[in-house]
mmCIF file with all atom_site columns, C-alpha atoms in Angstrom:
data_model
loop_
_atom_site.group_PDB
_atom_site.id
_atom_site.type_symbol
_atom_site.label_atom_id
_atom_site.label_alt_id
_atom_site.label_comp_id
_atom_site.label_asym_id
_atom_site.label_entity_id
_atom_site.label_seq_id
_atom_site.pdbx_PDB_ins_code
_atom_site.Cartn_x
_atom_site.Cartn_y
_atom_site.Cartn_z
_atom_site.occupancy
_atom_site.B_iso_or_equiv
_atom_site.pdbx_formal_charge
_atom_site.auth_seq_id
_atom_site.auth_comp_id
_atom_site.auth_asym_id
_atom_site.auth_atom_id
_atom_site.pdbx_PDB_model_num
ATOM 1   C CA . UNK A 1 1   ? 0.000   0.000  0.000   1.00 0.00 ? 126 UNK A CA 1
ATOM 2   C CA . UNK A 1 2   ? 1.385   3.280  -0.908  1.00 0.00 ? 127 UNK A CA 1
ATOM 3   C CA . UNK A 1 3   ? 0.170   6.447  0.561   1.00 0.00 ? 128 UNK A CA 1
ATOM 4   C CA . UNK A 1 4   ? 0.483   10.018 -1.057  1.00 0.00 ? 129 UNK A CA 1
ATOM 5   C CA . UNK A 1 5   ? 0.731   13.631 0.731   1.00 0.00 ? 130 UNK A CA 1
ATOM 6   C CA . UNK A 1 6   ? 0.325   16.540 -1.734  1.00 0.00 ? 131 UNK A CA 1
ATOM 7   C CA . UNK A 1 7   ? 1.577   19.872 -0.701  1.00 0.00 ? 132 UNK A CA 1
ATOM 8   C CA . UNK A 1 8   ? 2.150   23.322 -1.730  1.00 0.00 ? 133 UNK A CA 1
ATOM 9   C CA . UNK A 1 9   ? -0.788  24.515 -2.992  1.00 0.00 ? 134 UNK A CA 1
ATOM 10  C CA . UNK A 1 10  ? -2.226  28.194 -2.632  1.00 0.00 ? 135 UNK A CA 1
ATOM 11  C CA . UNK A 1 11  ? -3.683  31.538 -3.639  1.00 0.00 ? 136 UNK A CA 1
ATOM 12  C CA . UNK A 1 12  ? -1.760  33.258 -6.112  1.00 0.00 ? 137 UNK A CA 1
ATOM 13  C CA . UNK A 1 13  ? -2.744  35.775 -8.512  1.00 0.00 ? 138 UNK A CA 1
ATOM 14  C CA . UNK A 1 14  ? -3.016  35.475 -12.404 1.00 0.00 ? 139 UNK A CA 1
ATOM 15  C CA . UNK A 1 15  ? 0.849   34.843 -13.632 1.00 0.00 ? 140 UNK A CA 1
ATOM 16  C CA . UNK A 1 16  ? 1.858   33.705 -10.904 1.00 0.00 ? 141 UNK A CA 1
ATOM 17  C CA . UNK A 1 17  ? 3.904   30.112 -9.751  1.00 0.00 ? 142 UNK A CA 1
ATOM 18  C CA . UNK A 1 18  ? 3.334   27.471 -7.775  1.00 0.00 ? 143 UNK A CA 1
ATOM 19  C CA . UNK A 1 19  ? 5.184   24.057 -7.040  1.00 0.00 ? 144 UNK A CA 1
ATOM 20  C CA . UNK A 1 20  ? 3.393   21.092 -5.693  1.00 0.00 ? 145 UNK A CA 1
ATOM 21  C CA . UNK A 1 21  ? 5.078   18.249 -4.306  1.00 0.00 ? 146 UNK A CA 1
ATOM 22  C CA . UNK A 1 22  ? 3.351   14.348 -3.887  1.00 0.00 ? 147 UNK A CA 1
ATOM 23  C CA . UNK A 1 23  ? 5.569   12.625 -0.854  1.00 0.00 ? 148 UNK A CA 1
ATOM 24  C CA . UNK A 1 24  ? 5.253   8.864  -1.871  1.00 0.00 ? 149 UNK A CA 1
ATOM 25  C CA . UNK A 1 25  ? 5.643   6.056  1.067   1.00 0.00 ? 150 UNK A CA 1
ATOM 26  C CA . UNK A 1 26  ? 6.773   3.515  -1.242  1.00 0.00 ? 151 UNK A CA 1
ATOM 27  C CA . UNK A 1 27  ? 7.836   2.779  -4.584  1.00 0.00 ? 152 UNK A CA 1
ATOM 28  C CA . UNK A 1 28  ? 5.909   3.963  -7.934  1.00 0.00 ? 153 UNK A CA 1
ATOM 29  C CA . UNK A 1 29  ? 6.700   4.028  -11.768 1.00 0.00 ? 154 UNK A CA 1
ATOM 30  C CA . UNK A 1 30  ? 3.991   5.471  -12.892 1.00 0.00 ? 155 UNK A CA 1
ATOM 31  C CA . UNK A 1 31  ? 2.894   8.907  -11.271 1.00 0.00 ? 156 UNK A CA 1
ATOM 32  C CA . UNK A 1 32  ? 0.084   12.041 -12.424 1.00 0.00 ? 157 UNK A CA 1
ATOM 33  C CA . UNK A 1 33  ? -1.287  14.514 -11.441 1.00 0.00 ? 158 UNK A CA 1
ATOM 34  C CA . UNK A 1 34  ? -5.194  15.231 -11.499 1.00 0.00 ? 159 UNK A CA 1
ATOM 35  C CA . UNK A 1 35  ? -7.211  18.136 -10.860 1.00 0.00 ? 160 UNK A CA 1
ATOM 36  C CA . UNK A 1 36  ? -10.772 18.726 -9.975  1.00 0.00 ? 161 UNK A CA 1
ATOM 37  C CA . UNK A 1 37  ? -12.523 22.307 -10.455 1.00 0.00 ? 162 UNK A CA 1
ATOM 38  C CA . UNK A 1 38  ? -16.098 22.787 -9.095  1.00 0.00 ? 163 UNK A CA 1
ATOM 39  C CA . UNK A 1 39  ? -18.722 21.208 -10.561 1.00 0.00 ? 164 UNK A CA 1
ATOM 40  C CA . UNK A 1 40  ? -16.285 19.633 -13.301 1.00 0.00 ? 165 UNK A CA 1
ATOM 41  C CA . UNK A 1 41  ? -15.165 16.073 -13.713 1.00 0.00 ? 166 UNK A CA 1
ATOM 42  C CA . UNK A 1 42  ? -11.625 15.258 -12.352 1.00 0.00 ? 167 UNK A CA 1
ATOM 43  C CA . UNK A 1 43  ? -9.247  15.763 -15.480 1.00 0.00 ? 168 UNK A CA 1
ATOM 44  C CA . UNK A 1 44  ? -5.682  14.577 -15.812 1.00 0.00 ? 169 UNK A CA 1
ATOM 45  C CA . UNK A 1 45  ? -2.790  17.499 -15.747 1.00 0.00 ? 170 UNK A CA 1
ATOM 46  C CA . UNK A 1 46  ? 0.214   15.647 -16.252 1.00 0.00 ? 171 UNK A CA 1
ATOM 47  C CA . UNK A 1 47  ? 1.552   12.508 -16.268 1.00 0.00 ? 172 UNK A CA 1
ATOM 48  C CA . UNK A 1 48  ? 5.646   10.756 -15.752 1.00 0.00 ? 173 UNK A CA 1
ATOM 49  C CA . UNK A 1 49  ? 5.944   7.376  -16.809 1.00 0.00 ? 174 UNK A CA 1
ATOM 50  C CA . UNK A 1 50  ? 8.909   5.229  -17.710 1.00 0.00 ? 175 UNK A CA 1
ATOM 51  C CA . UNK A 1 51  ? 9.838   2.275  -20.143 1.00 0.00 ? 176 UNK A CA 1
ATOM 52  C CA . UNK A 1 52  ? 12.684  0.776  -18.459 1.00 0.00 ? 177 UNK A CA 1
ATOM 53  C CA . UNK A 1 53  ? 15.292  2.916  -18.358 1.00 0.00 ? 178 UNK A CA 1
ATOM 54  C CA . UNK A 1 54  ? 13.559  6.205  -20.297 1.00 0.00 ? 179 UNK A CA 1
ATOM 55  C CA . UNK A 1 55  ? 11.532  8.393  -18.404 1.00 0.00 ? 180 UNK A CA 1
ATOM 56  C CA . UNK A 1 56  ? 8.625   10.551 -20.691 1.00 0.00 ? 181 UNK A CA 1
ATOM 57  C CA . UNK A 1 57  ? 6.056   13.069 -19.769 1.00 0.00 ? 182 UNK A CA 1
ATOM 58  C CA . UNK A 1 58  ? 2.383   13.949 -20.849 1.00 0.00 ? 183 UNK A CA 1
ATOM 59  C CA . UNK A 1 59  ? 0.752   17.208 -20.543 1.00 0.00 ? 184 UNK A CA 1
ATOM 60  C CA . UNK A 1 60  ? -2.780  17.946 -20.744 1.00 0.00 ? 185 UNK A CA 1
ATOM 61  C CA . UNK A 1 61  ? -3.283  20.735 -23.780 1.00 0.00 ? 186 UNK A CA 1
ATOM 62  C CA . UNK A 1 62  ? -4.034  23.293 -21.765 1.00 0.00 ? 187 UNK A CA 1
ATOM 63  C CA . UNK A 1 63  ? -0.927  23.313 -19.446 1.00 0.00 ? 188 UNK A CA 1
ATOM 64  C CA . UNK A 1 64  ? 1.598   22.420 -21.937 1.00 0.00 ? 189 UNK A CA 1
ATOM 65  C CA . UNK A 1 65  ? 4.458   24.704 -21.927 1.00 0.00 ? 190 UNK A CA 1
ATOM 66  C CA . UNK A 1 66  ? 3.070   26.448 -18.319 1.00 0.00 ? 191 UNK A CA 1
ATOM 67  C CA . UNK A 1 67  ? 3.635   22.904 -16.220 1.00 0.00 ? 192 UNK A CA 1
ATOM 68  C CA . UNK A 1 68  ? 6.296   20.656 -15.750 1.00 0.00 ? 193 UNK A CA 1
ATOM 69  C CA . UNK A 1 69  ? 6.515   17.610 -13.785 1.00 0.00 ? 194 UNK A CA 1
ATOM 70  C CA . UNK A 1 70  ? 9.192   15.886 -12.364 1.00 0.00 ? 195 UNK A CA 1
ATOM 71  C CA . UNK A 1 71  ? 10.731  13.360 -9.588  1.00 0.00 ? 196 UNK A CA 1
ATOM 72  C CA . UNK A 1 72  ? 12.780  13.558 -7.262  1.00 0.00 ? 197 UNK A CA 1
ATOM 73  C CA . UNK A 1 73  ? 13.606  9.687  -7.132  1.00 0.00 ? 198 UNK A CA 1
ATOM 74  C CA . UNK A 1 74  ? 15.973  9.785  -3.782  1.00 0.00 ? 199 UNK A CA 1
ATOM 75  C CA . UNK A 1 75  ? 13.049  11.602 -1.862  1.00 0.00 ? 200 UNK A CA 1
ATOM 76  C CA . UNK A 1 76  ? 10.229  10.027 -3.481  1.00 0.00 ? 201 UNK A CA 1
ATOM 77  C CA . UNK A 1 77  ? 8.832   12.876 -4.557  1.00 0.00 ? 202 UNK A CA 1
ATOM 78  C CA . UNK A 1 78  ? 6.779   14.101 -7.073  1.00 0.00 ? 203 UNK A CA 1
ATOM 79  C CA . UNK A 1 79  ? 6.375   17.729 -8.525  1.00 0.00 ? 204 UNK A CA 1
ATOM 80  C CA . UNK A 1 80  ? 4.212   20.042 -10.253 1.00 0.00 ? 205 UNK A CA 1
ATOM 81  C CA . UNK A 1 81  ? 6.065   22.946 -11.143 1.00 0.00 ? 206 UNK A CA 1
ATOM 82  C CA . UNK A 1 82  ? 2.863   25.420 -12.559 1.00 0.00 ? 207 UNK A CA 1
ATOM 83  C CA . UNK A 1 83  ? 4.092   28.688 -14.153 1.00 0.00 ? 208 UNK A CA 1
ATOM 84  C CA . UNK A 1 84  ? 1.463   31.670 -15.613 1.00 0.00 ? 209 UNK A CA 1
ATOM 85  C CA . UNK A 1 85  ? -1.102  30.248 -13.859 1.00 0.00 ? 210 UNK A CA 1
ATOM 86  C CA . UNK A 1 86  ? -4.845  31.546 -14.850 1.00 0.00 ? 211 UNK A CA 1
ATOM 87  C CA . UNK A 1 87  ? -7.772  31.603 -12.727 1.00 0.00 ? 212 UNK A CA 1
ATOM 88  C CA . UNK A 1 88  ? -8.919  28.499 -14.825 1.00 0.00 ? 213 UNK A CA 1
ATOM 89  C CA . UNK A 1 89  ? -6.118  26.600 -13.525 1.00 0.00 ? 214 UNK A CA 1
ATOM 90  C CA . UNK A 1 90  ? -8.020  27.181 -10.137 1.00 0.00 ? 215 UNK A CA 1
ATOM 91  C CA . UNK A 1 91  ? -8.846  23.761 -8.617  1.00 0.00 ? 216 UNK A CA 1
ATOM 92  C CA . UNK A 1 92  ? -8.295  20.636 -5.827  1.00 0.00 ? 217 UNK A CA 1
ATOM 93  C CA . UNK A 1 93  ? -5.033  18.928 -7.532  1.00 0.00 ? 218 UNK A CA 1
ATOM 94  C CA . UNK A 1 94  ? -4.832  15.336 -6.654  1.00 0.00 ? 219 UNK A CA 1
ATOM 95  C CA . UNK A 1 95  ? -1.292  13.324 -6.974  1.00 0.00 ? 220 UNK A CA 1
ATOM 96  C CA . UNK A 1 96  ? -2.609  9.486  -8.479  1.00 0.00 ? 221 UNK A CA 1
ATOM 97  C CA . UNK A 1 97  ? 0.245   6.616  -8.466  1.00 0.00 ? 222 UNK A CA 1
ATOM 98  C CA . UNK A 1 98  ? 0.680   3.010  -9.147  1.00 0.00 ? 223 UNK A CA 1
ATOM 99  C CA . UNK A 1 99  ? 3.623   0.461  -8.787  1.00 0.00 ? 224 UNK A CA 1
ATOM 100 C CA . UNK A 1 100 ? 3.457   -1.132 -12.060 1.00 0.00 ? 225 UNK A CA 1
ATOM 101 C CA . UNK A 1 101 ? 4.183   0.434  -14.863 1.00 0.00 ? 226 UNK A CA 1
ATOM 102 C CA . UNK A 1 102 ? 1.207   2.524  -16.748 1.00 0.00 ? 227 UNK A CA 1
ATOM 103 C CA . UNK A 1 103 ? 0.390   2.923  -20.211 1.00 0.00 ? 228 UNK A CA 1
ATOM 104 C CA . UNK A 1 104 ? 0.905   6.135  -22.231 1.00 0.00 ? 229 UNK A CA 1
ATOM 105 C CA . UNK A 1 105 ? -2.221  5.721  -24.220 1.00 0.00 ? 230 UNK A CA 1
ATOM 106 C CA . UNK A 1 106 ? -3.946  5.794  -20.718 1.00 0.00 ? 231 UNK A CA 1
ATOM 107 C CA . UNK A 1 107 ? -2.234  8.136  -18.979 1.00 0.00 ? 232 UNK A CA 1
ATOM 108 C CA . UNK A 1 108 ? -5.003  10.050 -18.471 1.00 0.00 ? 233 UNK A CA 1
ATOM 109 C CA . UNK A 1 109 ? -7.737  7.883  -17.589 1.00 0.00 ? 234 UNK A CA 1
ATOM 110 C CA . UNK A 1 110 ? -8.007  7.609  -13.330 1.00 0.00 ? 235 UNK A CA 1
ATOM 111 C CA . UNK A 1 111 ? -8.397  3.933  -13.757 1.00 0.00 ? 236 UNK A CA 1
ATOM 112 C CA . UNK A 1 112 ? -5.313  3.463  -14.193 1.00 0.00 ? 237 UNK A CA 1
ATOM 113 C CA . UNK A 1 113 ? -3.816  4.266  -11.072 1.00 0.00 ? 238 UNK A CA 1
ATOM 114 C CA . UNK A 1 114 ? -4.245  2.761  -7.617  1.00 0.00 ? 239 UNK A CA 1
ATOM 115 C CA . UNK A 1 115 ? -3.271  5.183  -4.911  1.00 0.00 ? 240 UNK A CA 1
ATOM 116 C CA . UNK A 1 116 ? -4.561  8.952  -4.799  1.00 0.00 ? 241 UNK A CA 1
ATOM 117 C CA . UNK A 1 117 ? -3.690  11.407 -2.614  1.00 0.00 ? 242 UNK A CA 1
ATOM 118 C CA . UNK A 1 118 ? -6.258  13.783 -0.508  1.00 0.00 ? 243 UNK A CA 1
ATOM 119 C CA . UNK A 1 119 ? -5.451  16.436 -3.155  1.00 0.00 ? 244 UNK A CA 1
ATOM 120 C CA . UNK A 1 120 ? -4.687  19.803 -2.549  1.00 0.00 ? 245 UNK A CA 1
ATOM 121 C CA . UNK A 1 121 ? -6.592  23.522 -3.323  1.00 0.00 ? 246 UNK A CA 1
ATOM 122 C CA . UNK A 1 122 ? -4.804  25.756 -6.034  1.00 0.00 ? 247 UNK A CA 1
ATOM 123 C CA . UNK A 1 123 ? -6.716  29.186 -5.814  1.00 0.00 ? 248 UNK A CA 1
ATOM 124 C CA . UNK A 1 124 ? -5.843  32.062 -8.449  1.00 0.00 ? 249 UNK A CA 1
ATOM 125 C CA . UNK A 1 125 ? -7.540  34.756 -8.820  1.00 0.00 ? 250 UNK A CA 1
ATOM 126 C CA . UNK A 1 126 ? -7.758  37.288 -11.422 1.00 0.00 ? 251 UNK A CA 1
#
């Protein structure tokens, strides 16, 4: 069983930064992260997955080239680096993880991971 702690979110203004981090308990090769806005569905952000050796990334379209994730692999750690952030990018951002390794067709799909984390609120405002 592998739990997940998000932190770092906040209230920032529009263009502003933020950098969430998703403290894993255990071992995962195949890490996201989610997000949930009021009265939406829960939509995938951005995705790190791995085929042996090579790591890749997946961004939603409307975050590519403001987001980046990465891993910190000696800390277990997961980030969200989010850059010009707009108030549309306002929601609860939820860190999703499993052990094996995921598929990149599915990436964004929440059945395909097994652990989720309690999420955490990202507030900007315009």
């Amino acid at each position: 069983q592998v739990q997940l702690q998000e932190s770092g979110g906040g209230s920032v203004q529009s263009g502003g930064s933020l950098k969430l981090s998703c403290a894993a308990s255990g071992d995962t090769r195949c890490m996201a992260w989610f997000r949930q806005a009021p009265g939406k569905k829960r939509e995938a952000v951005a995705h790190l997955g791995s085929y042996g050796n090579t790591r890749y990334t997946r961004y939603t379209d409307s975050v590519k080239g403001r987001f980046t994730i990465s891993q910190d692999n000696a800390k277990a750690t997961l980030y969200l680096q989010m850059n010009t952030l707009k108030p549309e990018d306002t929601a609860m951002y939820y860190c999703a993880a499993k052990y094996t390794l995921c598929s990149a067709n599915y990436w964004a799909q929440e059945y395909e991971y097994n652990y989720w984390g309690q999420g955490t609120q990202v507030t900007v405002s315009s």
